[in-house]
Short mmCIF file of C-alpha atoms and ligand atoms in Angstrom, two decimals:
data_model
loop_
_atom_site.label_atom_id
_atom_site.label_comp_id
_atom_site.label_asym_id
_atom_site.label_seq_id
_atom_site.Cartn_x
_atom_site.Cartn_y
_atom_site.Cartn_z
CA MET I 101 15.43 -39.42 -14.43
CA ALA I 102 15.58 -42.74 -16.17
CA PHE I 103 18.94 -43.82 -17.47
CA VAL I 104 19.41 -45.73 -20.70
CA ASN I 105 22.71 -47.57 -20.95
CA LEU I 106 23.18 -48.23 -24.65
CA LYS I 107 26.32 -50.25 -24.03
CA LYS I 108 24.73 -52.78 -21.66
CA LYS I 109 21.32 -52.36 -23.27
CA GLU I 110 19.87 -51.60 -19.89
CA VAL I 111 17.25 -49.15 -18.60
CA GLN I 112 17.06 -47.98 -14.99
CA ALA I 113 14.03 -46.08 -13.77
CA LYS I 114 12.80 -44.88 -10.39
CA ILE I 115 9.31 -45.45 -9.03
CA VAL I 116 8.30 -43.87 -5.74
CA TYR I 117 5.47 -44.97 -3.44
CA TYR I 118 4.00 -41.82 -1.91
CA GLY I 119 1.15 -41.24 0.51
CA PRO I 120 0.14 -40.44 4.08
CA GLY I 121 1.91 -41.94 7.10
CA ARG I 122 0.86 -45.48 8.00
CA GLY I 123 -0.94 -45.81 4.66
CA GLY I 124 0.89 -49.00 3.73
CA LYS I 125 3.74 -47.94 1.40
CA THR I 126 6.39 -49.99 3.18
CA THR I 127 3.98 -52.93 3.38
CA ASN I 128 3.59 -52.80 -0.43
CA LEU I 129 7.35 -53.14 -0.89
CA GLU I 130 7.59 -55.86 1.74
CA TYR I 131 4.93 -57.86 -0.06
CA ILE I 132 6.75 -57.47 -3.38
CA TYR I 133 10.04 -58.42 -1.77
CA ASN I 134 8.61 -61.60 -0.27
CA LYS I 135 6.69 -62.54 -3.35
CA PHE I 136 9.62 -62.15 -5.73
CA ARG I 137 12.42 -63.09 -3.38
CA SER I 138 13.89 -65.52 -5.86
CA ARG I 139 14.24 -62.72 -8.40
CA ILE I 140 15.52 -60.05 -6.04
CA LYS I 141 19.04 -60.98 -5.16
CA THR I 142 19.71 -58.27 -2.63
CA GLU I 143 18.22 -57.28 0.71
CA MET I 144 15.54 -54.63 0.88
CA VAL I 145 17.07 -51.44 2.23
CA THR I 146 15.08 -49.61 4.87
CA ILE I 147 15.92 -46.53 6.88
CA LYS I 148 13.37 -46.45 9.66
CA THR I 149 12.78 -45.38 13.26
CA HIS I 150 12.51 -47.75 16.22
CA GLY I 151 8.77 -47.66 15.82
CA ASP I 152 9.04 -49.10 12.30
CA ARG I 153 8.05 -45.85 10.62
CA THR I 154 10.00 -44.92 7.53
CA LEU I 155 12.56 -42.25 8.39
CA PHE I 156 14.14 -41.66 4.99
CA PHE I 157 13.16 -44.31 2.47
CA ASP I 158 12.81 -47.99 1.64
CA PHE I 159 14.57 -49.25 -1.46
CA LEU I 160 14.02 -52.36 -3.51
CA PRO I 161 15.62 -53.02 -6.90
CA PHE I 162 13.32 -55.01 -9.17
CA ASN I 163 14.46 -56.65 -12.39
CA VAL I 164 11.58 -56.64 -14.82
CA GLY I 165 13.41 -58.60 -17.48
CA LYS I 166 13.67 -57.74 -21.14
CA ILE I 167 11.47 -55.20 -22.85
CA ARG I 168 12.37 -54.72 -26.51
CA GLU I 169 15.91 -56.02 -26.11
CA TYR I 170 16.52 -53.85 -23.09
CA ASP I 171 17.10 -55.19 -19.62
CA VAL I 172 14.77 -53.14 -17.44
CA LYS I 173 15.74 -52.47 -13.84
CA ILE I 174 13.19 -50.65 -11.73
CA GLN I 175 14.18 -49.06 -8.46
CA LEU I 176 11.26 -49.01 -6.07
CA TYR I 177 11.32 -46.43 -3.26
CA THR I 178 8.94 -45.36 -0.53
CA VAL I 179 8.92 -41.95 1.12
CA PRO I 180 8.33 -41.31 4.83
CA GLY I 181 4.67 -40.35 5.01
CA GLN I 182 4.69 -38.45 8.28
CA VAL I 183 4.10 -34.74 7.78
CA LYS I 184 7.23 -33.74 9.71
CA TYR I 185 9.54 -35.53 7.29
CA ASP I 186 8.79 -33.29 4.35
CA ALA I 187 12.43 -32.35 3.74
CA THR I 188 13.59 -35.94 3.38
CA ARG I 189 10.45 -36.89 1.48
CA ARG I 190 11.31 -34.31 -1.16
CA LEU I 191 14.82 -35.71 -1.55
CA VAL I 192 13.48 -39.16 -2.39
CA LEU I 193 11.48 -37.64 -5.25
CA ARG I 194 14.59 -36.48 -7.03
CA GLY I 195 14.71 -38.05 -10.46
CA VAL I 196 11.40 -39.89 -10.04
CA ASP I 197 9.92 -41.46 -13.19
CA GLY I 198 6.64 -42.85 -11.89
CA ILE I 199 4.50 -42.65 -8.75
CA VAL I 200 2.18 -44.93 -6.84
CA PHE I 201 0.02 -42.91 -4.50
CA VAL I 202 -1.00 -45.19 -1.62
CA ALA I 203 -4.12 -43.79 -0.01
CA ASP I 204 -5.54 -45.12 3.25
CA SER I 205 -9.13 -46.25 2.79
CA MET I 206 -10.02 -45.79 6.45
CA ALA I 207 -12.71 -43.15 6.87
CA VAL I 208 -10.69 -41.39 9.58
CA ARG I 209 -7.81 -40.85 7.14
CA ARG I 210 -9.77 -38.94 4.53
CA GLU I 211 -8.20 -35.55 5.23
CA LYS I 212 -4.67 -37.05 5.47
CA ASN I 213 -4.98 -38.54 1.97
CA ILE I 214 -6.02 -35.23 0.47
CA LEU I 215 -3.23 -33.33 2.21
CA SER I 216 -0.64 -35.88 1.16
CA LEU I 217 -1.69 -35.70 -2.49
CA ARG I 218 -1.43 -31.91 -2.36
CA ASN I 219 1.97 -32.24 -0.75
CA LEU I 220 3.04 -34.52 -3.61
CA GLN I 221 1.92 -31.95 -6.16
CA LYS I 222 3.86 -29.24 -4.35
CA ASN I 223 7.02 -31.33 -3.97
CA LEU I 224 6.96 -32.42 -7.62
CA ALA I 225 6.69 -28.77 -8.57
CA THR I 226 10.01 -28.06 -6.80
CA PHE I 227 11.57 -30.38 -9.38
CA ARG I 228 9.55 -28.67 -12.12
CA LYS I 229 7.39 -31.73 -12.59
CA SER I 230 3.64 -31.79 -12.92
CA ILE I 231 1.47 -34.31 -11.15
CA PHE I 232 -0.71 -34.27 -14.26
CA LYS I 233 2.12 -35.31 -16.55
CA ILE I 234 4.10 -37.84 -14.57
CA PRO I 235 2.92 -41.48 -14.76
CA ILE I 236 0.86 -42.08 -11.61
CA VAL I 237 -1.33 -44.88 -10.24
CA LEU I 238 -3.61 -44.57 -7.22
CA GLN I 239 -3.98 -47.37 -4.73
CA TYR I 240 -6.79 -47.38 -2.18
CA ASN I 241 -5.23 -49.55 0.46
CA LYS I 242 -6.47 -51.52 3.48
CA LYS I 243 -9.57 -52.78 1.73
CA ASP I 244 -9.34 -55.90 3.92
CA LEU I 245 -10.41 -53.87 6.97
CA GLU I 246 -13.96 -53.84 5.66
CA GLU I 247 -14.42 -57.38 6.92
CA GLN I 248 -13.57 -56.28 10.43
CA GLY I 249 -16.32 -53.69 10.35
CA ILE I 250 -13.93 -50.74 10.29
CA PRO I 251 -15.53 -47.80 8.45
CA LEU I 252 -13.89 -47.30 5.07
CA LEU I 253 -14.31 -44.55 2.53
CA PRO I 254 -16.56 -45.62 -0.34
CA LEU I 255 -14.79 -45.94 -3.68
CA GLN I 256 -16.74 -42.98 -5.11
CA THR I 257 -15.54 -40.75 -2.27
CA LEU I 258 -11.92 -41.76 -2.76
CA GLU I 259 -12.22 -41.20 -6.49
CA LYS I 260 -13.86 -37.84 -5.99
CA ASP I 261 -11.35 -36.69 -3.37
CA LEU I 262 -8.20 -37.86 -5.07
CA ASN I 263 -8.83 -38.74 -8.69
CA SER I 264 -11.41 -36.34 -10.08
CA GLN I 265 -8.73 -34.23 -11.77
CA LEU I 266 -5.95 -36.76 -12.17
CA LYS I 267 -8.09 -39.45 -13.77
CA ALA I 268 -5.33 -41.95 -13.17
CA PRO I 269 -5.71 -45.73 -13.05
CA SER I 270 -6.72 -46.79 -9.54
CA PHE I 271 -6.83 -50.03 -7.57
CA GLU I 272 -8.58 -51.05 -4.39
CA ALA I 273 -5.95 -53.06 -2.59
CA SER I 274 -4.64 -54.63 0.55
CA ALA I 275 -0.91 -54.48 1.00
CA LEU I 276 -1.27 -56.78 3.98
CA THR I 277 -2.95 -59.64 2.11
CA GLY I 278 -1.33 -58.75 -1.21
CA MET I 279 -4.56 -58.05 -3.03
CA ASN I 280 -3.80 -55.89 -6.08
CA VAL I 281 -0.28 -55.11 -4.93
CA VAL I 282 1.33 -56.70 -7.96
CA PRO I 283 -1.24 -55.30 -10.44
CA THR I 284 -0.57 -51.82 -9.01
CA MET I 285 3.15 -52.29 -9.56
CA LYS I 286 2.73 -53.75 -13.04
CA LYS I 287 0.51 -50.85 -14.05
CA ILE I 288 2.97 -48.18 -12.93
CA ILE I 289 5.88 -50.00 -14.55
CA SER I 290 4.09 -50.24 -17.88
CA MET I 291 3.02 -46.58 -17.74
CA THR I 292 6.55 -45.50 -16.82
CA MET I 293 8.07 -47.52 -19.63
CA ALA I 294 5.53 -46.15 -22.12
CA SER I 295 6.31 -42.60 -21.12
CA LEU I 296 10.02 -43.30 -21.33
CA LEU I 297 9.63 -44.65 -24.85
CA MET I 298 7.65 -41.58 -25.86
CA GLU I 299 10.43 -39.35 -24.59
CA LEU I 300 13.08 -41.23 -26.50
CA LYS I 301 11.23 -40.97 -29.80
CA MET R 225 13.28 -37.01 -17.74
CA THR R 226 15.37 -39.61 -19.52
CA TYR R 227 18.93 -39.51 -20.69
CA MET R 228 21.11 -41.92 -22.62
CA LEU R 229 24.76 -42.72 -22.71
CA GLY R 230 26.27 -44.62 -25.60
CA GLN R 231 28.99 -47.19 -25.88
CA GLU R 232 31.67 -44.63 -26.65
CA GLN R 233 30.96 -42.42 -23.66
CA LEU R 234 30.60 -45.33 -21.27
CA ASP R 235 33.84 -46.85 -22.52
CA ALA R 236 35.57 -43.51 -22.04
CA ILE R 237 34.21 -43.20 -18.51
CA GLU R 238 35.29 -46.71 -17.60
CA GLN R 239 38.71 -46.00 -19.00
CA VAL R 240 39.07 -42.99 -16.69
CA LEU R 241 37.87 -44.97 -13.68
CA LEU R 242 40.30 -47.73 -14.51
CA GLU R 243 43.39 -45.64 -15.20
CA ASP R 244 42.98 -42.83 -12.72
CA LEU R 245 41.50 -44.68 -9.79
CA PHE R 246 41.52 -48.42 -10.08
CA ASP R 247 45.14 -48.65 -11.08
CA VAL R 248 46.22 -46.62 -8.06
CA GLY R 249 44.56 -49.12 -5.73
CA VAL R 250 40.97 -48.05 -5.15
CA ASN R 251 38.87 -51.13 -4.33
CA CYS R 252 35.57 -50.12 -5.78
CA ILE R 253 34.46 -47.14 -7.84
CA PHE R 254 31.09 -46.20 -9.14
CA LEU R 255 29.53 -43.34 -10.96
CA ILE R 256 25.86 -42.75 -10.23
CA ASP R 257 23.30 -40.06 -10.94
CA MET R 258 21.39 -38.19 -8.27
CA ALA R 259 18.33 -40.38 -8.80
CA GLY R 260 20.46 -43.31 -7.64
CA ASN R 261 20.97 -44.96 -11.04
CA VAL R 262 24.27 -46.74 -11.58
CA ILE R 263 26.10 -45.48 -14.66
CA ALA R 264 29.41 -47.28 -14.39
CA ASN R 265 31.16 -49.37 -11.81
CA LEU R 266 34.41 -51.18 -11.29
CA ASP R 267 35.58 -53.36 -8.44
CA ASN R 268 38.55 -55.55 -7.73
CA GLY R 269 36.44 -58.69 -7.70
CA GLU R 270 37.34 -59.50 -4.10
CA ILE R 271 34.59 -57.59 -2.41
CA LYS R 272 31.18 -57.80 -3.97
CA HIS R 273 29.22 -54.85 -2.70
CA ASP R 274 25.55 -54.49 -3.46
CA ILE R 275 26.05 -51.50 -5.73
CA TYR R 276 22.40 -50.72 -6.39
CA SER R 277 21.71 -50.38 -2.67
CA LEU R 278 24.91 -48.41 -2.20
CA ALA R 279 23.89 -46.11 -5.05
CA ALA R 280 20.44 -45.48 -3.57
CA LEU R 281 21.91 -44.76 -0.14
CA ALA R 282 24.74 -42.62 -1.52
CA ALA R 283 22.35 -40.49 -3.56
CA GLY R 284 20.07 -40.07 -0.53
CA ASN R 285 22.98 -39.33 1.77
CA PHE R 286 24.48 -36.81 -0.62
CA ALA R 287 21.14 -35.07 -1.03
CA ALA R 288 20.62 -34.93 2.74
CA VAL R 289 24.10 -33.51 3.34
CA SER R 290 23.64 -30.90 0.58
CA THR R 291 20.40 -29.79 2.16
CA MET R 292 22.13 -29.50 5.54
CA ALA R 293 24.82 -27.36 3.90
CA LYS R 294 22.20 -25.00 2.54
CA ILE R 295 20.51 -24.72 5.93
CA VAL R 296 23.76 -23.62 7.58
CA GLY R 297 24.47 -21.22 4.73
CA GLU R 298 27.07 -23.20 2.79
CA ASP R 299 26.81 -23.88 -0.92
CA GLU R 300 28.24 -27.29 -0.40
CA PHE R 301 30.57 -29.14 1.98
CA SER R 302 33.77 -29.69 0.09
CA LEU R 303 34.82 -32.94 1.69
CA LEU R 304 32.42 -35.86 1.88
CA PHE R 305 34.12 -38.81 3.32
CA HIS R 306 33.47 -41.58 5.82
CA LYS R 307 36.36 -43.33 7.44
CA GLY R 308 36.17 -46.94 8.51
CA GLU R 309 38.51 -49.42 10.12
CA LYS R 310 39.34 -51.15 6.86
CA GLU R 311 37.33 -49.41 4.18
CA SER R 312 36.61 -45.75 3.65
CA ILE R 313 34.22 -44.11 1.25
CA HIS R 314 34.58 -40.82 -0.58
CA PHE R 315 31.99 -38.87 -2.60
CA SER R 316 32.66 -36.34 -5.30
CA LYS R 317 30.04 -34.41 -7.22
CA VAL R 318 30.39 -34.35 -11.00
CA LEU R 319 28.48 -31.55 -12.77
CA THR R 320 25.10 -31.06 -11.11
CA ASP R 321 23.63 -34.49 -11.56
CA PHE R 322 26.30 -37.08 -10.96
CA LEU R 323 28.27 -38.49 -8.09
CA LEU R 324 31.57 -40.36 -8.19
CA ILE R 325 31.99 -42.75 -5.28
CA THR R 326 35.21 -44.47 -4.33
CA ILE R 327 35.74 -47.13 -1.70
CA PHE R 328 39.34 -47.57 -0.69
CA GLY R 329 41.45 -49.31 1.91
CA LYS R 330 44.28 -48.26 4.17
CA GLY R 331 46.88 -48.43 1.42
CA ILE R 332 45.89 -45.05 0.01
CA SER R 333 46.04 -41.72 1.82
CA LEU R 334 43.04 -39.44 1.70
CA GLY R 335 45.15 -36.63 0.22
CA PHE R 336 46.32 -38.75 -2.68
CA LEU R 337 42.86 -40.13 -3.25
CA ARG R 338 41.33 -36.65 -3.38
CA LEU R 339 43.92 -35.58 -5.93
CA LYS R 340 43.17 -38.59 -8.11
CA VAL R 341 39.42 -38.18 -7.74
CA ALA R 342 39.70 -34.51 -8.70
CA GLU R 343 41.57 -35.44 -11.87
CA ALA R 344 39.09 -38.16 -12.77
CA THR R 345 36.17 -35.86 -12.05
CA GLU R 346 37.48 -33.28 -14.52
CA LYS R 347 37.82 -35.89 -17.24
CA ILE R 348 34.40 -37.37 -16.61
CA LYS R 349 32.87 -33.89 -16.68
CA LYS R 350 34.15 -33.44 -20.21
CA ILE R 351 32.66 -36.74 -21.28
CA LEU R 352 29.30 -36.10 -19.68
CA GLU R 353 28.96 -32.43 -20.40
CA PRO R 354 25.82 -31.33 -22.21
CA PRO R 355 24.18 -32.20 -24.48
CA CYS R 356 24.24 -35.70 -23.02
CA ALA R 357 23.87 -34.73 -19.34
CA PRO R 358 20.28 -34.66 -18.08
N1 GTP Y 263 -5.27 -54.13 7.66
C1 GTP Y 263 -4.30 -53.62 6.90
N2 GTP Y 263 -3.24 -53.06 7.49
C2 GTP Y 263 -2.27 -52.56 6.68
C3 GTP Y 263 -2.34 -52.62 5.27
N3 GTP Y 263 -1.25 -52.05 4.77
C4 GTP Y 263 -0.50 -51.65 5.81
N4 GTP Y 263 -1.11 -51.96 6.98
C5 GTP Y 263 -0.61 -51.71 8.34
O1 GTP Y 263 -0.53 -50.33 8.55
C6 GTP Y 263 0.62 -50.01 9.33
C7 GTP Y 263 1.50 -49.02 8.57
O2 GTP Y 263 1.98 -49.61 7.38
P1 GTP Y 263 3.32 -49.14 6.66
O3 GTP Y 263 3.47 -49.95 5.44
O4 GTP Y 263 4.44 -49.11 7.63
O5 GTP Y 263 2.91 -47.65 6.31
P2 GTP Y 263 3.77 -46.54 5.58
O6 GTP Y 263 2.90 -45.93 4.56
O7 GTP Y 263 5.06 -47.11 5.12
O8 GTP Y 263 4.01 -45.50 6.78
P3 GTP Y 263 5.20 -44.40 6.93
O9 GTP Y 263 6.47 -45.14 6.75
O10 GTP Y 263 5.06 -43.81 8.27
O11 GTP Y 263 4.95 -43.41 5.86
C8 GTP Y 263 1.34 -51.32 9.61
O12 GTP Y 263 0.96 -51.75 10.87
C9 GTP Y 263 0.81 -52.25 8.52
O13 GTP Y 263 0.78 -53.59 8.94
C10 GTP Y 263 -3.51 -53.23 4.69
O14 GTP Y 263 -3.68 -53.33 3.49
N5 GTP Y 263 -4.45 -53.70 5.57
MG1 MG Y 264 6.98 -46.66 5.46
#
């Protein structure tokens, strides 16, 4: 539910990082926070358990700057990925304008990725939103683990499992090293803004 | 889903916040939507709260409490309020998609604040009512 403030010439939109537990959603936001610290004037908000797992959400406001005279403020959120937190996960989706689906490239996480994407589709449907219509970008995270000899899912498998119907833009990434973290974010912001402009026409 | 509010509506909302709440001594007031966007805010300049974080947390908190209400068979809990040593915070739902949040000190009683918030909420409802509400 993006909000356009015609008085302040400001747009606020909500982007949610979704995906299986331990996939790297929080790490994406942490990387962005550290990288753009000079531009983000507030602390990153996290509601997490003692074990550093997201309990409710992480929140990071990100000022994109001006797009066509409008000051664009993007609110970045992550959901808790663990299966048992479905009720809170759904709450974070309220009013979402764009989604980054962070998949875990590790071979052992194949099933978890598929289940999480299905869960996203189901939870969006409770807000009468379609996964095929909302702006969405896929991120295949933890690519860096390849170097350590950890078995990863080949790109074709990830694409076939998660993107054969969606046909969304996708990035191989490493939230830990920062590889493709910013391009993922830029892509979802530009898609979200494009869809917002379409709606306002 | 995207919605817009124009200068006139936003001015009218700020006017209500100013006259009905700020002038009676509330420290900080903000109107947000349930996605956590900040629609309007006023503060006394002394305390600079991080309103975007507060908005995100308030929207999440409100949603969590509403869900708890449903689980125990209530439509909604009528009083949403957290009391602190110096500052207290009060939440009031406006239509289905908005939340009015007030932060106030010891100088104001909860009863009086609720009365004022109820009045302001009614006025804001009229300003926001469809077709402009999301
Ligand atoms: N090697 C490697 N580890 C990563 C990467 N991204 C995240 N991790 C690690 O994976 C673990 C989980 O990362 P988080 O970012 O907390 O995962 P999450 O998706 O937020 O998990 P939940 O909050 O439970 O949903 C942490 O130990 C991270 O350091 C990556 O790209 N490469
Ligand atoms: Mg997390």
